[in-house]
Coordinates of C-alpha atoms in Angstrom, one line a residue:
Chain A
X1 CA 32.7 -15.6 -7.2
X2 CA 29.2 -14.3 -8.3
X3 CA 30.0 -11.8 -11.5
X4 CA 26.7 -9.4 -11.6
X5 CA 26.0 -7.1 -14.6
X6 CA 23.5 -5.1 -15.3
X7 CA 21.9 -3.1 -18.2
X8 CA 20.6 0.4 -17.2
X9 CA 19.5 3.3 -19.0
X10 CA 21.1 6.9 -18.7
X11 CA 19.8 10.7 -19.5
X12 CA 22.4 12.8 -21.7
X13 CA 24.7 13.4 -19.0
X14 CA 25.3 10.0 -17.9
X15 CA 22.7 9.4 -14.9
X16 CA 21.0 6.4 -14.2
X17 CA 17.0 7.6 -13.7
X18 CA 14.6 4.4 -14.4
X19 CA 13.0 4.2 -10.8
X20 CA 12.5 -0.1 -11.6
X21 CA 16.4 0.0 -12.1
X22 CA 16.6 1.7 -9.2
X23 CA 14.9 -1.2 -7.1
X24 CA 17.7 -3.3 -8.5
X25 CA 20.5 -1.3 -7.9
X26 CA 19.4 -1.0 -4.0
X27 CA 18.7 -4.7 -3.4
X28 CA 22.1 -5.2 -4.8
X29 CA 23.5 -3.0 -2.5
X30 CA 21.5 -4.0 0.3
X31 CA 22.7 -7.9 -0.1
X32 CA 26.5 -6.4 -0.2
X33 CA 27.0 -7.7 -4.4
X34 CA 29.4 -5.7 -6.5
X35 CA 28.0 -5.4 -9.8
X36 CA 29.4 -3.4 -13.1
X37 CA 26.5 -1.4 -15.0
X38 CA 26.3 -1.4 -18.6
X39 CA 24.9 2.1 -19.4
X40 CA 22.9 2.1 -22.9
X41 CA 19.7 4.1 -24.0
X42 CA 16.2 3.4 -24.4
X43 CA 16.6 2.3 -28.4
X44 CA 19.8 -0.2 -27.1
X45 CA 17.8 -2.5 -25.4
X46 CA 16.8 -4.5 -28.2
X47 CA 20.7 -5.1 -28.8
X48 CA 21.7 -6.6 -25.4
X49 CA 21.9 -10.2 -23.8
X50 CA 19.6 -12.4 -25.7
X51 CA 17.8 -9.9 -27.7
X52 CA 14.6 -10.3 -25.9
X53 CA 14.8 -8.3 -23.4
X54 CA 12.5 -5.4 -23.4
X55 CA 13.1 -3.4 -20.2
X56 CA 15.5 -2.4 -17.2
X57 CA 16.8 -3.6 -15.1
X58 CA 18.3 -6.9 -16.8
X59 CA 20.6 -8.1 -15.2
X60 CA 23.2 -11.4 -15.5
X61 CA 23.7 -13.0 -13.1
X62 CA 26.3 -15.6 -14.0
X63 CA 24.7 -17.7 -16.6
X64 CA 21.5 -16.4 -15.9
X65 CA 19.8 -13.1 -17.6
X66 CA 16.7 -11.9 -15.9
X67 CA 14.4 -8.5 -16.4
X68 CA 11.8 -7.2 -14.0
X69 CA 12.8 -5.6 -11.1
X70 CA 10.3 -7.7 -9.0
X71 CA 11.7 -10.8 -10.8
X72 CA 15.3 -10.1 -10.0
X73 CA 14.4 -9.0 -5.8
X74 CA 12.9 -12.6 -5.7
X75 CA 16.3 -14.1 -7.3
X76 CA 18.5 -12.3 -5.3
X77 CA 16.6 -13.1 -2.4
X78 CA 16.4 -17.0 -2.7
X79 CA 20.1 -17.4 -4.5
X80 CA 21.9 -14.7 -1.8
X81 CA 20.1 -15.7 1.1
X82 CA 23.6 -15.3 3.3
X83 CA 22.9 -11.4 2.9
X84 CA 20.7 -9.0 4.7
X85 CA 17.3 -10.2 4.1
X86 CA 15.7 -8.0 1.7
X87 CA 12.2 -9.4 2.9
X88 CA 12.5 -10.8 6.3
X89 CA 10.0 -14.0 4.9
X90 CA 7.4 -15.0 3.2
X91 CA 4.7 -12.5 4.7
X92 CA 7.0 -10.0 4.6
X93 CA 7.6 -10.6 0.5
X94 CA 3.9 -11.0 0.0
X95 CA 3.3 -7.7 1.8
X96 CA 6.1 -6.1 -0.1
X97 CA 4.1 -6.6 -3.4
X98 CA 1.5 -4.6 -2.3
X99 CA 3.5 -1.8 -2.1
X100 CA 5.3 -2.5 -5.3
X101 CA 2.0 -2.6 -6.8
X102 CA 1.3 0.7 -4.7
X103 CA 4.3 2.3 -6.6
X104 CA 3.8 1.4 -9.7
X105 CA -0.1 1.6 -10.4
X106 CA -0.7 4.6 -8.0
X107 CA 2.2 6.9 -7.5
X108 CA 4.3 6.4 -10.3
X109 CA 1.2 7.0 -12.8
X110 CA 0.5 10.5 -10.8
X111 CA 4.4 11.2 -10.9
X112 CA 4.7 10.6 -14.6
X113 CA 2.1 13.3 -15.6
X114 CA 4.3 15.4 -13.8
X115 CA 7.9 14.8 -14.8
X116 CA 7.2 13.1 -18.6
X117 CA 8.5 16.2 -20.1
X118 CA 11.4 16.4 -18.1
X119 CA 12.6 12.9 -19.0
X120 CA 12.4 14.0 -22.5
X121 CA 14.8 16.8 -22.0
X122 CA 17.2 14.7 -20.0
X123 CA 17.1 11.9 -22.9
X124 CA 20.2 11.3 -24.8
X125 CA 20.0 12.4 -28.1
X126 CA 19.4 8.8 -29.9
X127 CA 16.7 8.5 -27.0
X128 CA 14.4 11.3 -28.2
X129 CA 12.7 10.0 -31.0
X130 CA 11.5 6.5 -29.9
X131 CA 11.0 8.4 -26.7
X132 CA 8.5 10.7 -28.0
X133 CA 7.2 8.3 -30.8
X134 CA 6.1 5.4 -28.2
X135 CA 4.4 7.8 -25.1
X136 CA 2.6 9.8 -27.8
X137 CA 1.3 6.6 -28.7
X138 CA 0.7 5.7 -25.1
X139 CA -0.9 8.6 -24.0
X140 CA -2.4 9.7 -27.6
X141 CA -1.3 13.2 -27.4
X142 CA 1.8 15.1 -27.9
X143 CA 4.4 15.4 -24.6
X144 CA 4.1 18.7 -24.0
X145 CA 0.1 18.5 -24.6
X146 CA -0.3 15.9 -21.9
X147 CA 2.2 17.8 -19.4
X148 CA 0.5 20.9 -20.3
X149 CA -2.9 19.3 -18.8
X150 CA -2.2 17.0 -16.9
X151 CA 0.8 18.1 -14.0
X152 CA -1.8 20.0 -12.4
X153 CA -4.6 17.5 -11.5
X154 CA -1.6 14.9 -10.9
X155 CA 0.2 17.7 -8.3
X156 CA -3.4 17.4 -6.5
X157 CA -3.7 14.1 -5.8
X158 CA 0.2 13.0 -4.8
X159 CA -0.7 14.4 -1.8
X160 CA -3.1 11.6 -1.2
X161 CA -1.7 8.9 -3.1
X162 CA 1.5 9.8 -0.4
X163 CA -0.4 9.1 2.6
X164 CA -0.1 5.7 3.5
X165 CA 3.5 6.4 3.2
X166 CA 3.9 9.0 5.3
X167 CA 1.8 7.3 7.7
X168 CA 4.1 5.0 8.1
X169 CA 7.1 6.7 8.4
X170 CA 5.4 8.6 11.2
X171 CA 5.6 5.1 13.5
X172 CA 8.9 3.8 12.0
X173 CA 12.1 5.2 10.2
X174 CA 12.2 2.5 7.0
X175 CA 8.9 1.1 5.1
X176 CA 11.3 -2.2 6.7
X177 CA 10.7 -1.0 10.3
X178 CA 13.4 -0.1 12.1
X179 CA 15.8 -1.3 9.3
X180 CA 15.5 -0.6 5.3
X181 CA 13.7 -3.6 3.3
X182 CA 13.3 -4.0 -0.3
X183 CA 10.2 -1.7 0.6
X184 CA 12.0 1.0 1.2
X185 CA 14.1 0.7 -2.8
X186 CA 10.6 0.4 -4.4
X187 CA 9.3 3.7 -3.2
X188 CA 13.1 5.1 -3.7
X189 CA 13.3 4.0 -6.9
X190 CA 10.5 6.8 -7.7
X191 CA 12.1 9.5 -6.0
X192 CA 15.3 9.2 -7.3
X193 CA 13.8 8.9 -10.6
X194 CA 12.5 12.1 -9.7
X195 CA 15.3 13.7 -8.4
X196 CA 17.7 12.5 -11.8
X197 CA 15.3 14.0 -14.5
X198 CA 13.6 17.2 -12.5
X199 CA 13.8 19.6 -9.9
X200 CA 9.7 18.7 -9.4
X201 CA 10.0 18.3 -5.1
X202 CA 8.2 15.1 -5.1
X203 CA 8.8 14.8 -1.0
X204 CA 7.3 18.4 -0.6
X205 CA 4.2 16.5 -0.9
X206 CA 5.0 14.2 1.5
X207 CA 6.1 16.3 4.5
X208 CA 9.0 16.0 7.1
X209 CA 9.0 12.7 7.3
X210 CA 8.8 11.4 3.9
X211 CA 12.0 14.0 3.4
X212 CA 14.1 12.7 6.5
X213 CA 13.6 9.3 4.9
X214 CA 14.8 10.4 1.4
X215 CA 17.9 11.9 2.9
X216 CA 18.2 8.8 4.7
X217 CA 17.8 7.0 1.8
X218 CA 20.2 8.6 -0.2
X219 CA 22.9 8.2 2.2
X220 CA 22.3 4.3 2.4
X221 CA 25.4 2.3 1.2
X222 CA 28.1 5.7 1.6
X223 CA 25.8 8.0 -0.3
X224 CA 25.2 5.3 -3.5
X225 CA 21.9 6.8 -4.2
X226 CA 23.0 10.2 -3.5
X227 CA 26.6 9.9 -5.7
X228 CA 24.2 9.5 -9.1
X229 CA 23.8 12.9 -10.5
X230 CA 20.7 15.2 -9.9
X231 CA 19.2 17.3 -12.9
X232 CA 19.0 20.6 -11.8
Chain B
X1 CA -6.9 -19.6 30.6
X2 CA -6.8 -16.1 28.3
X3 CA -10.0 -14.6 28.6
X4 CA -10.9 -12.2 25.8
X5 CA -13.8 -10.1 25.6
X6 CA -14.4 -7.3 23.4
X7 CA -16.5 -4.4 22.7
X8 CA -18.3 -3.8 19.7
X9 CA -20.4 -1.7 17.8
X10 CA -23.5 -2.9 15.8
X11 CA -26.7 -2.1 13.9
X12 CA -30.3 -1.7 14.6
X13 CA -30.1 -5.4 13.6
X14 CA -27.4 -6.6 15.7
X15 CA -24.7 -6.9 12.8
X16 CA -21.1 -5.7 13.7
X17 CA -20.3 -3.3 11.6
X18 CA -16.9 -1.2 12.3
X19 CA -13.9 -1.8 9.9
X20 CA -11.3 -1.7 12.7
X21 CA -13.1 -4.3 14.9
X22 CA -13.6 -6.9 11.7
X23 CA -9.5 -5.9 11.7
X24 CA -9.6 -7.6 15.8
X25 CA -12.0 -9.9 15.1
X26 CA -10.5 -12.1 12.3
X27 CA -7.0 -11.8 14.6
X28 CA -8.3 -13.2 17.2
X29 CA -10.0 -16.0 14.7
X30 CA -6.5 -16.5 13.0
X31 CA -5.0 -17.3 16.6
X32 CA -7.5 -19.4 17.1
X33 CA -8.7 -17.7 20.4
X34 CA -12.2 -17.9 21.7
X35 CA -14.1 -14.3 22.9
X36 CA -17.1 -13.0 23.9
X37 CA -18.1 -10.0 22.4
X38 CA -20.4 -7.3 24.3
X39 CA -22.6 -5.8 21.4
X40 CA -22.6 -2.0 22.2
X41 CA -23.7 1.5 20.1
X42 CA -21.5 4.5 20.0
X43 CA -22.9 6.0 23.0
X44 CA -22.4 3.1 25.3
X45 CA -18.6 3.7 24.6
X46 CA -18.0 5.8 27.5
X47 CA -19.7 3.5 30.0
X48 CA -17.4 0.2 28.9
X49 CA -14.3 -0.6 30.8
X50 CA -12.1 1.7 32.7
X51 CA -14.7 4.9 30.9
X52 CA -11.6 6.3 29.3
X53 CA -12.3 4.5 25.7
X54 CA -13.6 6.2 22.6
X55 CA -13.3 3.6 19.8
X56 CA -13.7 0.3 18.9
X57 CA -12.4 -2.9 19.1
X58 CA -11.6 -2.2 22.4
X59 CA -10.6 -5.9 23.9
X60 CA -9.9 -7.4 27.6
X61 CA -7.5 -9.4 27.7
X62 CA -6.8 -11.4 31.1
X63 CA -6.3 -7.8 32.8
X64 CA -5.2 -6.0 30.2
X65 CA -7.8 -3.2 28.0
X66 CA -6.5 -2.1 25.0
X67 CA -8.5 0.1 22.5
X68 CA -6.8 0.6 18.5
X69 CA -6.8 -2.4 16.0
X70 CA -3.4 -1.9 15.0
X71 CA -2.4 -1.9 18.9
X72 CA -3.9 -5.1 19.4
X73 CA -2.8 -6.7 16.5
X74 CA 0.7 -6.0 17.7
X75 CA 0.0 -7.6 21.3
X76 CA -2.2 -10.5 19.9
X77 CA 1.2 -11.3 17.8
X78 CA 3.6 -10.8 20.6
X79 CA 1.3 -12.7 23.6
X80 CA 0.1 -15.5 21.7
X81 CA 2.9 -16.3 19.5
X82 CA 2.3 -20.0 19.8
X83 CA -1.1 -19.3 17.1
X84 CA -0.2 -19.1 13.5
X85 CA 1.2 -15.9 13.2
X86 CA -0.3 -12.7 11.8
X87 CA 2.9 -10.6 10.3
X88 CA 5.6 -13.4 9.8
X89 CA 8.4 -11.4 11.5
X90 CA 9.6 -8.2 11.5
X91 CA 9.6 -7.1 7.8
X92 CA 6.1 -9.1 7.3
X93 CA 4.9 -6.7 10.7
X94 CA 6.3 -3.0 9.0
X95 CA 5.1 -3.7 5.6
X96 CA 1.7 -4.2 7.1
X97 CA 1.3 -1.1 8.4
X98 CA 1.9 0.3 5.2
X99 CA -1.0 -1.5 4.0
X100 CA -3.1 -0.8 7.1
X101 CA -2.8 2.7 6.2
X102 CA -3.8 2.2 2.6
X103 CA -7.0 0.7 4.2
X104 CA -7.4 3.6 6.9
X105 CA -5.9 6.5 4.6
X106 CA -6.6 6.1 1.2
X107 CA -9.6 3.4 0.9
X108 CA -12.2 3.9 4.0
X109 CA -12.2 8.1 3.1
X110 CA -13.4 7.2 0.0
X111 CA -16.0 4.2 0.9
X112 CA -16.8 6.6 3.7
X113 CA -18.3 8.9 0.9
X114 CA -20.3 6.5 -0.5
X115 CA -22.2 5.1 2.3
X116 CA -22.4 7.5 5.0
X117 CA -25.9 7.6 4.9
X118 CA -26.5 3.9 4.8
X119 CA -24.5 3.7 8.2
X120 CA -27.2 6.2 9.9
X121 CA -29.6 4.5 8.4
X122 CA -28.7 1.0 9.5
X123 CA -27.7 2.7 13.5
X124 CA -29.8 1.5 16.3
X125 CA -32.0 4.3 17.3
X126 CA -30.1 5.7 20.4
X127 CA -26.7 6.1 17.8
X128 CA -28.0 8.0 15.5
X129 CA -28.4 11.6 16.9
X130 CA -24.8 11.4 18.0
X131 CA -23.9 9.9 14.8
X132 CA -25.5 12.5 12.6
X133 CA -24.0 15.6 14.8
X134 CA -20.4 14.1 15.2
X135 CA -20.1 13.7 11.7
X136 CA -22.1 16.6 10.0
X137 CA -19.7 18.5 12.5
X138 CA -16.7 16.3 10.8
X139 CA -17.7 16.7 7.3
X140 CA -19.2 20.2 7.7
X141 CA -22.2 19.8 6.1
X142 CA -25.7 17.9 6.4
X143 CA -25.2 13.7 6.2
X144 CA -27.5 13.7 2.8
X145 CA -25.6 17.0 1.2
X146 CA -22.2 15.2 1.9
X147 CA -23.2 11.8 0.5
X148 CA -25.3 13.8 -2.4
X149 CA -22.3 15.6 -3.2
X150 CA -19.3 13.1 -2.4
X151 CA -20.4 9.7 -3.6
X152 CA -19.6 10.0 -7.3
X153 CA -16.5 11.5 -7.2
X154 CA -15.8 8.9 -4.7
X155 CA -17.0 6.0 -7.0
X156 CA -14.8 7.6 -9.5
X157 CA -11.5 7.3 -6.8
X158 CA -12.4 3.7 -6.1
X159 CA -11.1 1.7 -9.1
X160 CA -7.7 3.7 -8.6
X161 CA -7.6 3.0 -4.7
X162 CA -7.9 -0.6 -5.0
X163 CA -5.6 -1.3 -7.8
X164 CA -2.4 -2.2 -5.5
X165 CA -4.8 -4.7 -4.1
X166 CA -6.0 -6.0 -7.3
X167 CA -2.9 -6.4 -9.2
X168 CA -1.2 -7.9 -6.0
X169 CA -4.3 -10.5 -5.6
X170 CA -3.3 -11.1 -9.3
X171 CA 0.0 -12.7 -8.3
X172 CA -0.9 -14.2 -5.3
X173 CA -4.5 -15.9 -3.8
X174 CA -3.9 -13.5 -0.4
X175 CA -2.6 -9.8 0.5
X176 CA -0.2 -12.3 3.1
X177 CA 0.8 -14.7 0.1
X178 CA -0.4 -18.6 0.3
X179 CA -2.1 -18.0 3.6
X180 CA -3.8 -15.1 4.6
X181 CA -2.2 -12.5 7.4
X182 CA -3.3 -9.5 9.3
X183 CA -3.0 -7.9 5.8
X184 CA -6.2 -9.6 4.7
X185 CA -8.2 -8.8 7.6
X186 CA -7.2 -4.8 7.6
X187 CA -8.6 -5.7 3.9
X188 CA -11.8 -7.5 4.9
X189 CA -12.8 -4.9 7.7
X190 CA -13.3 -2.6 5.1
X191 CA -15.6 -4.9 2.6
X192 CA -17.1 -6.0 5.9
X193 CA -17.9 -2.7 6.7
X194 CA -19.7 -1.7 3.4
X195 CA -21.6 -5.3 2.9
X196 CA -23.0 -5.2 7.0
X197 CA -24.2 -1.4 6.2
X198 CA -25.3 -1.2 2.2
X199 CA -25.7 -2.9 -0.6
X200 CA -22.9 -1.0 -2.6
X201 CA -21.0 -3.5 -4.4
X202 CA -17.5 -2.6 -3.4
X203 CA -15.8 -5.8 -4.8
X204 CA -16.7 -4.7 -8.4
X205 CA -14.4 -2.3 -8.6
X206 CA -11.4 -4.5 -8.1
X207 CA -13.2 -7.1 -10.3
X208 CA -12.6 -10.6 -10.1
X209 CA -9.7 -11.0 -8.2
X210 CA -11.0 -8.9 -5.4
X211 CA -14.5 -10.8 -6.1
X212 CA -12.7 -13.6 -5.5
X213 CA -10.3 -12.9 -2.3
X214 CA -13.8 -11.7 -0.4
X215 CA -15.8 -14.5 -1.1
X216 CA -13.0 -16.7 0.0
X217 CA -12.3 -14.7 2.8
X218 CA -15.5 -14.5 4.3
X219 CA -15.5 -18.1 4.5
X220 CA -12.4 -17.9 6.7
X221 CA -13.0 -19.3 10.1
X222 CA -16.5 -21.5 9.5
X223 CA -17.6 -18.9 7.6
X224 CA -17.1 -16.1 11.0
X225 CA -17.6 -13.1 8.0
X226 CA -20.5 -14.7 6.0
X227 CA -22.2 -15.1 9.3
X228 CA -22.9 -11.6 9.8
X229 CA -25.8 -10.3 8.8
X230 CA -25.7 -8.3 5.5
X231 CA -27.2 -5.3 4.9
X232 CA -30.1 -5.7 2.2

């Protein structure tokens, strides 16, 4: 019996909201593996597992601790392969990285100019200070200096950056085809992120279909996607 | 015996120049089918086949016309499945599309910017009042206002646009993983398209692992790419 935990991070009120985490938690689901979450804040990474991991997801699987969310869909695809395929082959996995590339170099960047505020204010309290500290550092301004200047030029191009999404759902329901694929958890990861920190309407810039496949999404596995809490 | 024959614009100089057709025309390669290819211009388009096509790659095959690149992808896979294969499957076929809308939605609007004018310019003689009026009525203005006005900020897009592909070519030597699939010749038809028509160096902004994938890419097939004439 395969004992899976993993390590994810939380706002104040308890929700699970890192869109790579979110990957995870999908493929887990979509391979049908119970798994127990750990739920810590940014500043407790440093004490879990080995003590050097440096992100979510980690997760243990049995012996073995990975990090990544890219890492871990690889290992849950090779050691579970009895499951649902969360690839459907090797083409399929090599195409797949393009689109995790797609989400995490051009939509999430666009996203986070949007919602980095809003993370803040959803932090736990023991969050807040690294929080600010290392994205001031990153962005070399203060939070609400780089909201304040740059939501609007990020609001202009989603629309774009959307488009060969919505494309796509225009031919078929899933990013998968006619059945959800690890595809489909990498661009949800990003909209639930969304959806657990802000009330931003990410799919308003997508249109009708990239909103019937976000309800769809969420419904996925009896509503797991939808059960996490929604900042409002 | 499969007879293929396909339809295909080119320059003034007899190079083949349309994104979408490079997209057929390394399929066909990869399945290691033979064709003949009837070099046309734009305005022979409504005298070829049945007189109800408006694009290109429109192909024959046996009896069978079919216009749209994606289209023919999908039959080439499906009627010739003993070739190598050019999606890997199901999963492989959807997340393609996804990337063959990156390459129709997000990339060629912005390349499109860039060297608009070096497309009339290269036309053969009988294109190009059709070509300027059809697309000064797309864009709205004159073909040397648009480019004057639209190619920096375009330049400015690129890096952005290609980064999925870069960090993914990063990871892996092809867009299809260890061997290249339709997903590297939705790629090429676009770096085709702007090395046939311009001497714009495309591949530097993905740097070298873009550099890289092209060169080895147009050595694909005996060199089939490299062939083509390039624009100088």
């Amino acid at each position: 019996m395969t004992t899976i935990k993993t390590y994810d991070i939380t706002t104040a009120e308890g929700a699970r909201f890192s869109p790579h985490a979110w990957r995870t938690t999908m493929a887990l689901a979509h391979k049908g593996l119970d798994h127990e979450c750990e739920k810590i804040g940014f500043t407790d990474i440093p004490g879990i597992c080995d003590g050097a991991r440096k992100i979510v997801p980690t997760v243990e699987i049995d012996e073995a601790v990975l990090s990544d969310s890219w890492a871990i869909a690889l290992h849950l695809e090779e050691s579970f392969s009895e499951g649902p395929s969360l690839f459907g082959g090797e083409k399929g996995k090599a195409h797949a990285l393009f689109i995790n590339n797609w989400a995490s170099f051009s939509l999430n960047p666009q996203v986070i100019r949007v919602i980095l505020l809003d993370i803040y204010n959803q932090l736990q309290d023991k969050d807040r200070d690294y929080f600010r500290a290392s994205r001031e550092k990153r962005f070399g301004m203060g939070l609400e200096d780089f909201v304040a200047g740059a939501a609007e030029p990020a609001k202009a191009q989603l629309k774009g950056v959307l488009l060969p999404m919505v494309k796509t759902l225009e031919t078929q329901q899933w990013l998968g085809g006619r059945v959800p694929s690890y595809a489909d958890y990498i661009a949800f990861g990003t909209f639930q992120w969304v959806r657990t920190v802000s009330t931003f309407d990410l799919a308003s810039y997508g249109g009708e279909p990239v909103q019937a496949w976000l309800d769809a999404t969420l419904d996925l596995f009896d509503g797991l996607g939808r059960k996490e809490r929604a900042a409002s």
